[in-house]
Amino acid sequence: MKNLVLCITLNFIFFINIVYSVEVVPHQPQVHVQEKSKFNLTCNVSNIGNQQVRVEWSKDSKKVSDISGLKNRAVPTNSTEQYVLSVDKSTGSDSGNYSCIIYQGTEEKARANFTVVVTEALAVRVPSDVNVVEEERLRIECEVKGDPVLYWKYKNESYSVSGSNVILENYTHEGKVIRNGVFIIEKISDNDKGEVTCIGEDIATGQSVQDTCRVRVKGKYAALWPFLGICAEVIVLCAIIVIYEKKRNKTELEESDTDQSPDQKNTPDHGKEANLRHRQ
């Protein structure tokens, strides 16, 4: 009889512990988010029975409500067995270790931990147009914002490493190495013209951005034709001027001959005879 009572008592105590124990499970322990976007931290609470519990959110062991830069953007909401902390317009300073702490009275019963990483918003940029002379070197640099993984798309093929005709190189910007940030074709030909697209992808969030450059290839002697055209224009202009001057000189000569009278032309000594008579 004593053993039966003891067994019932132990079972009852064990049942009470199961019913009133608190379990907190983070909905997503690792959270990656970009700047100026919203993120939610959710903890699921179970086995609370009829006990009243309260939740407290902390960041790096400090209450969220006491953090000046965060408290006005962090809104906690509660529902049945679920507690959510919503943070709007995230910034880089929001990165850190968050905790969802469950209390029964003043006693901490359980907690769930989260790691939040806020990264800079992604952006990539290449020149909109590039003109290159045939057989010269094509070089396109992709400027980035954030920390994306870069690859390139060219003639319906993707390049994450160098290929037979395409070379990918790294470059350094403000002390940071941008991997695969430069697209190169050593000796470009007319067949190489087209669109080159730089694509950046955030592996953590899955977001991707891209920008496209249109490549135009000029003939090797393309710059010579305008020069030859100018020379031809100068030659034609000089020829016109020379012909015009010759015609003008000929016309002036004919007019000067016409202005003299026939008597003057036929009597070249007329002026001399007049002088002789005047002397007499």
Coordinates of C-alpha atoms in Angstrom, one line a residue, residues 9 37 48 80 122 130 137 188 238:
T9 CA 2.7 10.7 -5.6
S37 CA 14.7 46.7 -43.8
I48 CA 3.1 26.9 -19.7
T80 CA -0.9 32.5 -27.6
L122 CA 23.6 45.5 -51.9
V130 CA 32.1 51.1 -73.2
R137 CA 42.1 45.3 -74.2
I188 CA 38.7 42.1 -78.5
C238 CA 42.0 74.6 -102.0

